[in-house]
Amino acid sequence: MDFRKEDLPATIQAYELIDNNEIFLAEQLVNNQSEIDLFTSRYAGKLIKAKTVVPPERLSSNGYPIPPKQKGSGSIIAVIIVVVILALLLYGYSTGWLQAQLHLKP
């Protein structure tokens, strides 16, 4: 059983299957792959279930996980607007239109 680093810490559980019933045997909180390998070798031949653990700082007051914040695209839009304005000012200056509108002598 392999986990990605971002899936840790996780809880793994071992179950015995008897007549299509799962009987709980053990549970362990694991923080790295070597702990997972040790647990799975200890309970070889048993049903192993795993689930990721949500750190307490990522839980809301009612116990549900808080979704990750979405990154806004506002800064990208602002940069594009500034580039367009600078391009228009440069074009207006190079054609003389800007000087004419500001009553400056070209």
PDB file of N, CA and C in Angstrom:
ATOM      1  N   MET A   1       0.861  -1.160   0.000  1.00  0.00           N
ATOM      2  CA  MET A   1       0.000   0.000   0.000  1.00  0.00           C
ATOM      3  C   MET A   1       0.908   1.223   0.000  1.00  0.00           C
ATOM      4  N   ASP A   2       0.735   2.076  -0.993  1.00  0.00           N
ATOM      5  CA  ASP A   2       1.549   3.273  -1.111  1.00  0.00           C
ATOM      6  C   ASP A   2       0.674   4.510  -0.973  1.00  0.00           C
ATOM      7  N   PHE A   3       1.220   5.521  -0.283  1.00  0.00           N
ATOM      8  CA  PHE A   3       0.542   6.797  -0.110  1.00  0.00           C
ATOM      9  C   PHE A   3       1.396   7.892  -0.723  1.00  0.00           C
ATOM     10  N   ARG A   4       0.744   8.917  -1.212  1.00  0.00           N
ATOM     11  CA  ARG A   4       1.471  10.112  -1.627  1.00  0.00           C
ATOM     12  C   ARG A   4       1.769  10.931  -0.383  1.00  0.00           C
ATOM     13  N   LYS A   5       2.797  11.748  -0.437  1.00  0.00           N
ATOM     14  CA  LYS A   5       3.206  12.537   0.722  1.00  0.00           C
ATOM     15  C   LYS A   5       2.095  13.491   1.173  1.00  0.00           C
ATOM     16  N   GLU A   6       1.323  14.021   0.216  1.00  0.00           N
ATOM     17  CA  GLU A   6       0.259  14.967   0.586  1.00  0.00           C
ATOM     18  C   GLU A   6      -0.948  14.283   1.218  1.00  0.00           C
ATOM     19  N   ASP A   7      -1.017  12.941   1.156  1.00  0.00           N
ATOM     20  CA  ASP A   7      -2.113  12.200   1.782  1.00  0.00           C
ATOM     21  C   ASP A   7      -1.829  11.857   3.239  1.00  0.00           C
ATOM     22  N   LEU A   8      -0.638  12.151   3.709  1.00  0.00           N
ATOM     23  CA  LEU A   8      -0.265  11.820   5.093  1.00  0.00           C
ATOM     24  C   LEU A   8      -0.475  13.026   5.977  1.00  0.00           C
ATOM     25  N   PRO A   9      -0.796  12.904   7.220  1.00  0.00           N
ATOM     26  CA  PRO A   9      -1.000  11.685   7.976  1.00  0.00           C
ATOM     27  C   PRO A   9      -2.312  11.002   7.576  1.00  0.00           C
ATOM     28  N   ALA A  10      -2.353   9.706   7.838  1.00  0.00           N
ATOM     29  CA  ALA A  10      -3.529   8.910   7.497  1.00  0.00           C
ATOM     30  C   ALA A  10      -3.789   7.895   8.597  1.00  0.00           C
ATOM     31  N   THR A  11      -5.001   7.386   8.611  1.00  0.00           N
ATOM     32  CA  THR A  11      -5.369   6.332   9.541  1.00  0.00           C
ATOM     33  C   THR A  11      -5.578   5.067   8.740  1.00  0.00           C
ATOM     34  N   ILE A  12      -4.912   3.987   9.150  1.00  0.00           N
ATOM     35  CA  ILE A  12      -5.122   2.710   8.488  1.00  0.00           C
ATOM     36  C   ILE A  12      -5.708   1.735   9.504  1.00  0.00           C
ATOM     37  N   GLN A  13      -6.598   0.885   9.020  1.00  0.00           N
ATOM     38  CA  GLN A  13      -7.308  -0.052   9.882  1.00  0.00           C
ATOM     39  C   GLN A  13      -7.219  -1.451   9.294  1.00  0.00           C
ATOM     40  N   ALA A  14      -7.136  -2.432  10.167  1.00  0.00           N
ATOM     41  CA  ALA A  14      -7.096  -3.830   9.746  1.00  0.00           C
ATOM     42  C   ALA A  14      -8.387  -4.513  10.185  1.00  0.00           C
ATOM     43  N   TYR A  15      -8.943  -5.312   9.287  1.00  0.00           N
ATOM     44  CA  TYR A  15     -10.181  -6.041   9.545  1.00  0.00           C
ATOM     45  C   TYR A  15      -9.990  -7.511   9.162  1.00  0.00           C
ATOM     46  N   GLU A  16     -10.661  -8.387   9.880  1.00  0.00           N
ATOM     47  CA  GLU A  16     -10.716  -9.812   9.547  1.00  0.00           C
ATOM     48  C   GLU A  16     -12.054 -10.053   8.866  1.00  0.00           C
ATOM     49  N   LEU A  17     -12.046 -10.738   7.743  1.00  0.00           N
ATOM     50  CA  LEU A  17     -13.281 -11.065   7.043  1.00  0.00           C
ATOM     51  C   LEU A  17     -13.731 -12.462   7.440  1.00  0.00           C
ATOM     52  N   ILE A  18     -14.909 -12.546   8.065  1.00  0.00           N
ATOM     53  CA  ILE A  18     -15.494 -13.829   8.455  1.00  0.00           C
ATOM     54  C   ILE A  18     -16.944 -13.827   7.992  1.00  0.00           C
ATOM     55  N   ASP A  19     -17.265 -14.728   7.069  1.00  0.00           N
ATOM     56  CA  ASP A  19     -18.626 -14.846   6.521  1.00  0.00           C
ATOM     57  C   ASP A  19     -19.144 -13.508   6.002  1.00  0.00           C
ATOM     58  N   ASN A  20     -18.337 -12.813   5.229  1.00  0.00           N
ATOM     59  CA  ASN A  20     -18.681 -11.511   4.655  1.00  0.00           C
ATOM     60  C   ASN A  20     -18.946 -10.444   5.713  1.00  0.00           C
ATOM     61  N   ASN A  21     -18.468 -10.637   6.920  1.00  0.00           N
ATOM     62  CA  ASN A  21     -18.551  -9.632   7.973  1.00  0.00           C
ATOM     63  C   ASN A  21     -17.144  -9.140   8.277  1.00  0.00           C
ATOM     64  N   GLU A  22     -17.021  -7.841   8.477  1.00  0.00           N
ATOM     65  CA  GLU A  22     -15.725  -7.263   8.815  1.00  0.00           C
ATOM     66  C   GLU A  22     -15.612  -7.145  10.332  1.00  0.00           C
ATOM     67  N   ILE A  23     -14.588  -7.759  10.898  1.00  0.00           N
ATOM     68  CA  ILE A  23     -14.339  -7.669  12.332  1.00  0.00           C
ATOM     69  C   ILE A  23     -13.098  -6.812  12.524  1.00  0.00           C
ATOM     70  N   PHE A  24     -13.256  -5.717  13.260  1.00  0.00           N
ATOM     71  CA  PHE A  24     -12.173  -4.764  13.464  1.00  0.00           C
ATOM     72  C   PHE A  24     -11.062  -5.398  14.290  1.00  0.00           C
ATOM     73  N   LEU A  25      -9.817  -5.221  13.832  1.00  0.00           N
ATOM     74  CA  LEU A  25      -8.659  -5.745  14.556  1.00  0.00           C
ATOM     75  C   LEU A  25      -7.780  -4.649  15.139  1.00  0.00           C
ATOM     76  N   ALA A  26      -7.399  -3.665  14.305  1.00  0.00           N
ATOM     77  CA  ALA A  26      -6.449  -2.650  14.767  1.00  0.00           C
ATOM     78  C   ALA A  26      -6.573  -1.386  13.929  1.00  0.00           C
ATOM     79  N   GLU A  27      -6.084  -0.307  14.514  1.00  0.00           N
ATOM     80  CA  GLU A  27      -6.068   0.980  13.831  1.00  0.00           C
ATOM     81  C   GLU A  27      -4.789   1.694  14.220  1.00  0.00           C
ATOM     82  N   GLN A  28      -4.205   2.437  13.255  1.00  0.00           N
ATOM     83  CA  GLN A  28      -2.972   3.163  13.544  1.00  0.00           C
ATOM     84  C   GLN A  28      -2.933   4.443  12.734  1.00  0.00           C
ATOM     85  N   LEU A  29      -2.461   5.510  13.361  1.00  0.00           N
ATOM     86  CA  LEU A  29      -2.215   6.768  12.675  1.00  0.00           C
ATOM     87  C   LEU A  29      -0.786   6.699  12.145  1.00  0.00           C
ATOM     88  N   VAL A  30      -0.616   6.884  10.838  1.00  0.00           N
ATOM     89  CA  VAL A  30       0.710   6.779  10.226  1.00  0.00           C
ATOM     90  C   VAL A  30       1.120   8.122   9.636  1.00  0.00           C
ATOM     91  N   ASN A  31       2.429   8.388   9.705  1.00  0.00           N
ATOM     92  CA  ASN A  31       2.959   9.650   9.201  1.00  0.00           C
ATOM     93  C   ASN A  31       3.946   9.478   8.056  1.00  0.00           C
ATOM     94  N   ASN A  32       4.358   8.223   7.781  1.00  0.00           N
ATOM     95  CA  ASN A  32       5.292   7.997   6.683  1.00  0.00           C
ATOM     96  C   ASN A  32       5.099   6.593   6.123  1.00  0.00           C
ATOM     97  N   GLN A  33       5.766   6.347   5.000  1.00  0.00           N
ATOM     98  CA  GLN A  33       5.577   5.089   4.290  1.00  0.00           C
ATOM     99  C   GLN A  33       6.109   3.897   5.078  1.00  0.00           C
ATOM    100  N   SER A  34       7.165   4.079   5.867  1.00  0.00           N
ATOM    101  CA  SER A  34       7.715   2.952   6.631  1.00  0.00           C
ATOM    102  C   SER A  34       6.731   2.473   7.696  1.00  0.00           C
ATOM    103  N   GLU A  35       5.981   3.384   8.320  1.00  0.00           N
ATOM    104  CA  GLU A  35       4.953   2.985   9.285  1.00  0.00           C
ATOM    105  C   GLU A  35       3.831   2.213   8.593  1.00  0.00           C
ATOM    106  N   ILE A  36       3.499   2.617   7.379  1.00  0.00           N
ATOM    107  CA  ILE A  36       2.462   1.916   6.615  1.00  0.00           C
ATOM    108  C   ILE A  36       2.920   0.499   6.282  1.00  0.00           C
ATOM    109  N   ASP A  37       4.163   0.382   5.833  1.00  0.00           N
ATOM    110  CA  ASP A  37       4.706  -0.932   5.484  1.00  0.00           C
ATOM    111  C   ASP A  37       4.757  -1.846   6.700  1.00  0.00           C
ATOM    112  N   LEU A  38       5.134  -1.311   7.854  1.00  0.00           N
ATOM    113  CA  LEU A  38       5.196  -2.106   9.085  1.00  0.00           C
ATOM    114  C   LEU A  38       3.804  -2.609   9.470  1.00  0.00           C
ATOM    115  N   PHE A  39       2.803  -1.735   9.401  1.00  0.00           N
ATOM    116  CA  PHE A  39       1.433  -2.114   9.760  1.00  0.00           C
ATOM    117  C   PHE A  39       0.892  -3.174   8.803  1.00  0.00           C
ATOM    118  N   THR A  40       1.090  -2.960   7.502  1.00  0.00           N
ATOM    119  CA  THR A  40       0.552  -3.917   6.526  1.00  0.00           C
ATOM    120  C   THR A  40       1.265  -5.258   6.598  1.00  0.00           C
ATOM    121  N   SER A  41       2.546  -5.265   6.955  1.00  0.00           N
ATOM    122  CA  SER A  41       3.229  -6.555   7.108  1.00  0.00           C
ATOM    123  C   SER A  41       2.776  -7.270   8.375  1.00  0.00           C
ATOM    124  N   ARG A  42       2.470  -6.501   9.414  1.00  0.00           N
ATOM    125  CA  ARG A  42       1.988  -7.089  10.667  1.00  0.00           C
ATOM    126  C   ARG A  42       0.616  -7.731  10.471  1.00  0.00           C
ATOM    127  N   TYR A  43      -0.219  -7.123   9.645  1.00  0.00           N
ATOM    128  CA  TYR A  43      -1.572  -7.638   9.407  1.00  0.00           C
ATOM    129  C   TYR A  43      -1.702  -8.138   7.971  1.00  0.00           C
ATOM    130  N   ALA A  44      -0.700  -8.868   7.501  1.00  0.00           N
ATOM    131  CA  ALA A  44      -0.725  -9.426   6.141  1.00  0.00           C
ATOM    132  C   ALA A  44      -1.879 -10.421   6.026  1.00  0.00           C
ATOM    133  N   GLY A  45      -2.583 -10.370   4.916  1.00  0.00           N
ATOM    134  CA  GLY A  45      -3.708 -11.263   4.687  1.00  0.00           C
ATOM    135  C   GLY A  45      -5.018 -10.739   5.243  1.00  0.00           C
ATOM    136  N   LYS A  46      -4.985  -9.628   5.923  1.00  0.00           N
ATOM    137  CA  LYS A  46      -6.198  -9.015   6.476  1.00  0.00           C
ATOM    138  C   LYS A  46      -6.662  -7.898   5.547  1.00  0.00           C
ATOM    139  N   LEU A  47      -7.907  -7.496   5.697  1.00  0.00           N
ATOM    140  CA  LEU A  47      -8.441  -6.376   4.933  1.00  0.00           C
ATOM    141  C   LEU A  47      -7.909  -5.089   5.546  1.00  0.00           C
ATOM    142  N   ILE A  48      -7.241  -4.274   4.737  1.00  0.00           N
ATOM    143  CA  ILE A  48      -6.674  -3.009   5.207  1.00  0.00           C
ATOM    144  C   ILE A  48      -7.452  -1.869   4.557  1.00  0.00           C
ATOM    145  N   LYS A  49      -7.947  -0.951   5.390  1.00  0.00           N
ATOM    146  CA  LYS A  49      -8.632   0.243   4.901  1.00  0.00           C
ATOM    147  C   LYS A  49      -7.829   1.454   5.355  1.00  0.00           C
ATOM    148  N   ALA A  50      -7.885   2.502   4.547  1.00  0.00           N
ATOM    149  CA  ALA A  50      -7.130   3.713   4.867  1.00  0.00           C
ATOM    150  C   ALA A  50      -7.982   4.942   4.588  1.00  0.00           C
ATOM    151  N   LYS A  51      -7.746   5.985   5.368  1.00  0.00           N
ATOM    152  CA  LYS A  51      -8.380   7.276   5.111  1.00  0.00           C
ATOM    153  C   LYS A  51      -7.443   8.365   5.597  1.00  0.00           C
ATOM    154  N   THR A  52      -7.487   9.494   4.897  1.00  0.00           N
ATOM    155  CA  THR A  52      -6.626  10.600   5.283  1.00  0.00           C
ATOM    156  C   THR A  52      -7.207  11.300   6.495  1.00  0.00           C
ATOM    157  N   VAL A  53      -6.338  11.902   7.264  1.00  0.00           N
ATOM    158  CA  VAL A  53      -6.743  12.608   8.473  1.00  0.00           C
ATOM    159  C   VAL A  53      -6.690  14.101   8.185  1.00  0.00           C
ATOM    160  N   VAL A  54      -7.759  14.802   8.503  1.00  0.00           N
ATOM    161  CA  VAL A  54      -7.809  16.242   8.331  1.00  0.00           C
ATOM    162  C   VAL A  54      -7.275  16.885   9.612  1.00  0.00           C
ATOM    163  N   PRO A  55      -6.216  17.715   9.506  1.00  0.00           N
ATOM    164  CA  PRO A  55      -5.698  18.371  10.703  1.00  0.00           C
ATOM    165  C   PRO A  55      -6.770  19.249  11.350  1.00  0.00           C
ATOM    166  N   PRO A  56      -6.736  19.395  12.681  1.00  0.00           N
ATOM    167  CA  PRO A  56      -7.774  20.168  13.377  1.00  0.00           C
ATOM    168  C   PRO A  56      -7.896  21.610  12.895  1.00  0.00           C
ATOM    169  N   GLU A  57      -6.799  22.213  12.431  1.00  0.00           N
ATOM    170  CA  GLU A  57      -6.888  23.601  11.968  1.00  0.00           C
ATOM    171  C   GLU A  57      -7.621  23.717  10.641  1.00  0.00           C
ATOM    172  N   ARG A  58      -7.864  22.604   9.953  1.00  0.00           N
ATOM    173  CA  ARG A  58      -8.597  22.602   8.697  1.00  0.00           C
ATOM    174  C   ARG A  58     -10.054  22.185   8.887  1.00  0.00           C
ATOM    175  N   LEU A  59     -10.540  22.130  10.143  1.00  0.00           N
ATOM    176  CA  LEU A  59     -11.928  21.769  10.417  1.00  0.00           C
ATOM    177  C   LEU A  59     -12.710  23.001  10.830  1.00  0.00           C
ATOM    178  N   SER A  60     -13.956  23.078  10.401  1.00  0.00           N
ATOM    179  CA  SER A  60     -14.824  24.169  10.830  1.00  0.00           C
ATOM    180  C   SER A  60     -15.349  23.861  12.229  1.00  0.00           C
ATOM    181  N   SER A  61     -16.113  24.767  12.785  1.00  0.00           N
ATOM    182  CA  SER A  61     -16.619  24.582  14.145  1.00  0.00           C
ATOM    183  C   SER A  61     -17.578  23.399  14.265  1.00  0.00           C
ATOM    184  N   ASN A  62     -18.214  23.002  13.154  1.00  0.00           N
ATOM    185  CA  ASN A  62     -19.135  21.856  13.215  1.00  0.00           C
ATOM    186  C   ASN A  62     -18.463  20.542  12.820  1.00  0.00           C
ATOM    187  N   GLY A  63     -17.130  20.550  12.613  1.00  0.00           N
ATOM    188  CA  GLY A  63     -16.390  19.326  12.366  1.00  0.00           C
ATOM    189  C   GLY A  63     -16.196  18.954  10.914  1.00  0.00           C
ATOM    190  N   TYR A  64     -16.721  19.751   9.982  1.00  0.00           N
ATOM    191  CA  TYR A  64     -16.546  19.452   8.564  1.00  0.00           C
ATOM    192  C   TYR A  64     -15.259  20.096   8.050  1.00  0.00           C
ATOM    193  N   PRO A  65     -14.584  19.458   7.087  1.00  0.00           N
ATOM    194  CA  PRO A  65     -13.352  20.041   6.542  1.00  0.00           C
ATOM    195  C   PRO A  65     -13.627  21.350   5.815  1.00  0.00           C
ATOM    196  N   ILE A  66     -12.717  22.296   5.975  1.00  0.00           N
ATOM    197  CA  ILE A  66     -12.810  23.579   5.281  1.00  0.00           C
ATOM    198  C   ILE A  66     -12.168  23.404   3.908  1.00  0.00           C
ATOM    199  N   PRO A  67     -12.891  23.723   2.827  1.00  0.00           N
ATOM    200  CA  PRO A  67     -12.295  23.552   1.494  1.00  0.00           C
ATOM    201  C   PRO A  67     -11.150  24.541   1.297  1.00  0.00           C
ATOM    202  N   PRO A  68     -10.152  24.191   0.475  1.00  0.00           N
ATOM    203  CA  PRO A  68      -9.038  25.108   0.231  1.00  0.00           C
ATOM    204  C   PRO A  68      -9.522  26.359  -0.486  1.00  0.00           C
ATOM    205  N   LYS A  69      -8.857  27.473  -0.218  1.00  0.00           N
ATOM    206  CA  LYS A  69      -9.249  28.740  -0.821  1.00  0.00           C
ATOM    207  C   LYS A  69      -8.868  28.748  -2.294  1.00  0.00           C
ATOM    208  N   GLN A  70      -9.759  29.333  -3.088  1.00  0.00           N
ATOM    209  CA  GLN A  70      -9.501  29.471  -4.511  1.00  0.00           C
ATOM    210  C   GLN A  70      -8.629  30.701  -4.732  1.00  0.00           C
ATOM    211  N   LYS A  71      -7.657  30.581  -5.603  1.00  0.00           N
ATOM    212  CA  LYS A  71      -6.814  31.723  -5.930  1.00  0.00           C
ATOM    213  C   LYS A  71      -7.554  32.592  -6.932  1.00  0.00           C
ATOM    214  N   GLY A  72      -7.612  33.883  -6.646  1.00  0.00           N
ATOM    215  CA  GLY A  72      -8.306  34.799  -7.530  1.00  0.00           C
ATOM    216  C   GLY A  72      -7.466  35.176  -8.733  1.00  0.00           C
ATOM    217  N   SER A  73      -8.131  35.620  -9.780  1.00  0.00           N
ATOM    218  CA  SER A  73      -7.438  36.046 -10.988  1.00  0.00           C
ATOM    219  C   SER A  73      -7.472  37.562 -11.112  1.00  0.00           C
ATOM    220  N   GLY A  74      -7.772  38.255 -10.021  1.00  0.00           N
ATOM    221  CA  GLY A  74      -7.868  39.710 -10.047  1.00  0.00           C
ATOM    222  C   GLY A  74      -6.552  40.377 -10.375  1.00  0.00           C
ATOM    223  N   SER A  75      -5.450  39.858  -9.878  1.00  0.00           N
ATOM    224  CA  SER A  75      -4.157  40.474 -10.136  1.00  0.00           C
ATOM    225  C   SER A  75      -3.765  40.327 -11.600  1.00  0.00           C
ATOM    226  N   ILE A  76      -4.110  39.211 -12.214  1.00  0.00           N
ATOM    227  CA  ILE A  76      -3.799  39.009 -13.633  1.00  0.00           C
ATOM    228  C   ILE A  76      -4.581  39.999 -14.487  1.00  0.00           C
ATOM    229  N   ILE A  77      -5.843  40.201 -14.143  1.00  0.00           N
ATOM    230  CA  ILE A  77      -6.677  41.142 -14.895  1.00  0.00           C
ATOM    231  C   ILE A  77      -6.144  42.561 -14.730  1.00  0.00           C
ATOM    232  N   ALA A  78      -5.713  42.929 -13.527  1.00  0.00           N
ATOM    233  CA  ALA A  78      -5.168  44.268 -13.287  1.00  0.00           C
ATOM    234  C   ALA A  78      -3.900  44.491 -14.104  1.00  0.00           C
ATOM    235  N   VAL A  79      -3.030  43.504 -14.185  1.00  0.00           N
ATOM    236  CA  VAL A  79      -1.804  43.631 -14.976  1.00  0.00           C
ATOM    237  C   VAL A  79      -2.136  43.809 -16.455  1.00  0.00           C
ATOM    238  N   ILE A  80      -3.112  43.069 -16.949  1.00  0.00           N
ATOM    239  CA  ILE A  80      -3.501  43.186 -18.357  1.00  0.00           C
ATOM    240  C   ILE A  80      -4.047  44.580 -18.650  1.00  0.00           C
ATOM    241  N   ILE A  81      -4.859  45.118 -17.748  1.00  0.00           N
ATOM    242  CA  ILE A  81      -5.420  46.463 -17.938  1.00  0.00           C
ATOM    243  C   ILE A  81      -4.313  47.511 -17.953  1.00  0.00           C
ATOM    244  N   VAL A  82      -3.345  47.392 -17.040  1.00  0.00           N
ATOM    245  CA  VAL A  82      -2.237  48.349 -16.998  1.00  0.00           C
ATOM    246  C   VAL A  82      -1.416  48.268 -18.275  1.00  0.00           C
ATOM    247  N   VAL A  83      -1.161  47.079 -18.779  1.00  0.00           N
ATOM    248  CA  VAL A  83      -0.381  46.917 -20.022  1.00  0.00           C
ATOM    249  C   VAL A  83      -1.131  47.530 -21.199  1.00  0.00           C
ATOM    250  N   VAL A  84      -2.442  47.344 -21.277  1.00  0.00           N
ATOM    251  CA  VAL A  84      -3.231  47.919 -22.372  1.00  0.00           C
ATOM    252  C   VAL A  84      -3.195  49.445 -22.304  1.00  0.00           C
ATOM    253  N   ILE A  85      -3.346  50.012 -21.110  1.00  0.00           N
ATOM    254  CA  ILE A  85      -3.311  51.477 -20.963  1.00  0.00           C
ATOM    255  C   ILE A  85      -1.942  52.023 -21.364  1.00  0.00           C
ATOM    256  N   LEU A  86      -0.871  51.364 -20.934  1.00  0.00           N
ATOM    257  CA  LEU A  86       0.473  51.813 -21.311  1.00  0.00           C
ATOM    258  C   LEU A  86       0.686  51.721 -22.815  1.00  0.00           C
ATOM    259  N   ALA A  87       0.166  50.674 -23.442  1.00  0.00           N
ATOM    260  CA  ALA A  87       0.294  50.529 -24.890  1.00  0.00           C
ATOM    261  C   ALA A  87      -0.457  51.647 -25.611  1.00  0.00           C
ATOM    262  N   LEU A  88      -1.644  51.984 -25.136  1.00  0.00           N
ATOM    263  CA  LEU A  88      -2.412  53.078 -25.751  1.00  0.00           C
ATOM    264  C   LEU A  88      -1.706  54.420 -25.562  1.00  0.00           C
ATOM    265  N   LEU A  89      -1.150  54.661 -24.393  1.00  0.00           N
ATOM    266  CA  LEU A  89      -0.420  55.912 -24.161  1.00  0.00           C
ATOM    267  C   LEU A  89       0.815  55.999 -25.059  1.00  0.00           C
ATOM    268  N   LEU A  90       1.532  54.917 -25.207  1.00  0.00           N
ATOM    269  CA  LEU A  90       2.711  54.892 -26.067  1.00  0.00           C
ATOM    270  C   LEU A  90       2.324  55.137 -27.525  1.00  0.00           C
ATOM    271  N   TYR A  91       1.234  54.510 -27.975  1.00  0.00           N
ATOM    272  CA  TYR A  91       0.760  54.713 -29.346  1.00  0.00           C
ATOM    273  C   TYR A  91       0.316  56.161 -29.552  1.00  0.00           C
ATOM    274  N   GLY A  92      -0.414  56.704 -28.573  1.00  0.00           N
ATOM    275  CA  GLY A  92      -0.865  58.094 -28.679  1.00  0.00           C
ATOM    276  C   GLY A  92       0.286  59.075 -28.695  1.00  0.00           C
ATOM    277  N   TYR A  93       1.318  58.811 -27.949  1.00  0.00           N
ATOM    278  CA  TYR A  93       2.485  59.689 -27.919  1.00  0.00           C
ATOM    279  C   TYR A  93       3.256  59.599 -29.228  1.00  0.00           C
ATOM    280  N   SER A  94       3.401  58.359 -29.750  1.00  0.00           N
ATOM    281  CA  SER A  94       4.193  58.195 -30.975  1.00  0.00           C
ATOM    282  C   SER A  94       3.495  58.783 -32.206  1.00  0.00           C
ATOM    283  N   THR A  95       2.182  58.834 -32.208  1.00  0.00           N
ATOM    284  CA  THR A  95       1.461  59.420 -33.358  1.00  0.00           C
ATOM    285  C   THR A  95       1.224  60.915 -33.200  1.00  0.00           C
ATOM    286  N   GLY A  96       1.471  61.459 -32.010  1.00  0.00           N
ATOM    287  CA  GLY A  96       1.256  62.881 -31.795  1.00  0.00           C
ATOM    288  C   GLY A  96      -0.140  63.197 -31.300  1.00  0.00           C
ATOM    289  N   TRP A  97      -1.007  62.231 -31.222  1.00  0.00           N
ATOM    290  CA  TRP A  97      -2.383  62.457 -30.784  1.00  0.00           C
ATOM    291  C   TRP A  97      -2.415  62.923 -29.338  1.00  0.00           C
ATOM    292  N   LEU A  98      -1.588  62.341 -28.479  1.00  0.00           N
ATOM    293  CA  LEU A  98      -1.575  62.693 -27.061  1.00  0.00           C
ATOM    294  C   LEU A  98      -1.138  64.151 -26.862  1.00  0.00           C
ATOM    295  N   GLN A  99      -0.124  64.595 -27.607  1.00  0.00           N
ATOM    296  CA  GLN A  99       0.332  65.963 -27.489  1.00  0.00           C
ATOM    297  C   GLN A  99      -0.752  66.941 -27.961  1.00  0.00           C
ATOM    298  N   ALA A 100      -1.479  66.557 -28.991  1.00  0.00           N
ATOM    299  CA  ALA A 100      -2.538  67.437 -29.520  1.00  0.00           C
ATOM    300  C   ALA A 100      -3.676  67.556 -28.504  1.00  0.00           C
ATOM    301  N   GLN A 101      -4.024  66.462 -27.844  1.00  0.00           N
ATOM    302  CA  GLN A 101      -5.113  66.487 -26.874  1.00  0.00           C
ATOM    303  C   GLN A 101      -4.719  67.265 -25.624  1.00  0.00           C
ATOM    304  N   LEU A 102      -3.451  67.245 -25.272  1.00  0.00           N
ATOM    305  CA  LEU A 102      -2.998  67.939 -24.064  1.00  0.00           C
ATOM    306  C   LEU A 102      -2.492  69.345 -24.395  1.00  0.00           C
ATOM    307  N   HIS A 103      -2.641  69.760 -25.671  1.00  0.00           N
ATOM    308  CA  HIS A 103      -2.234  71.070 -26.145  1.00  0.00           C
ATOM    309  C   HIS A 103      -0.741  71.314 -25.886  1.00  0.00           C
ATOM    310  N   LEU A 104       0.049  70.328 -26.185  1.00  0.00           N
ATOM    311  CA  LEU A 104       1.508  70.444 -26.100  1.00  0.00           C
ATOM    312  C   LEU A 104       2.063  70.561 -27.507  1.00  0.00           C
ATOM    313  N   LYS A 105       3.190  71.233 -27.649  1.00  0.00           N
ATOM    314  CA  LYS A 105       3.781  71.362 -28.973  1.00  0.00           C
ATOM    315  C   LYS A 105       4.635  70.128 -29.252  1.00  0.00           C
ATOM    316  N   PRO A 106       4.368  69.451 -30.371  1.00  0.00           N
ATOM    317  CA  PRO A 106       5.133  68.241 -30.696  1.00  0.00           C
ATOM    318  C   PRO A 106       6.540  68.524 -31.142  1.00  0.00           C
TER     319      PRO A 106
END
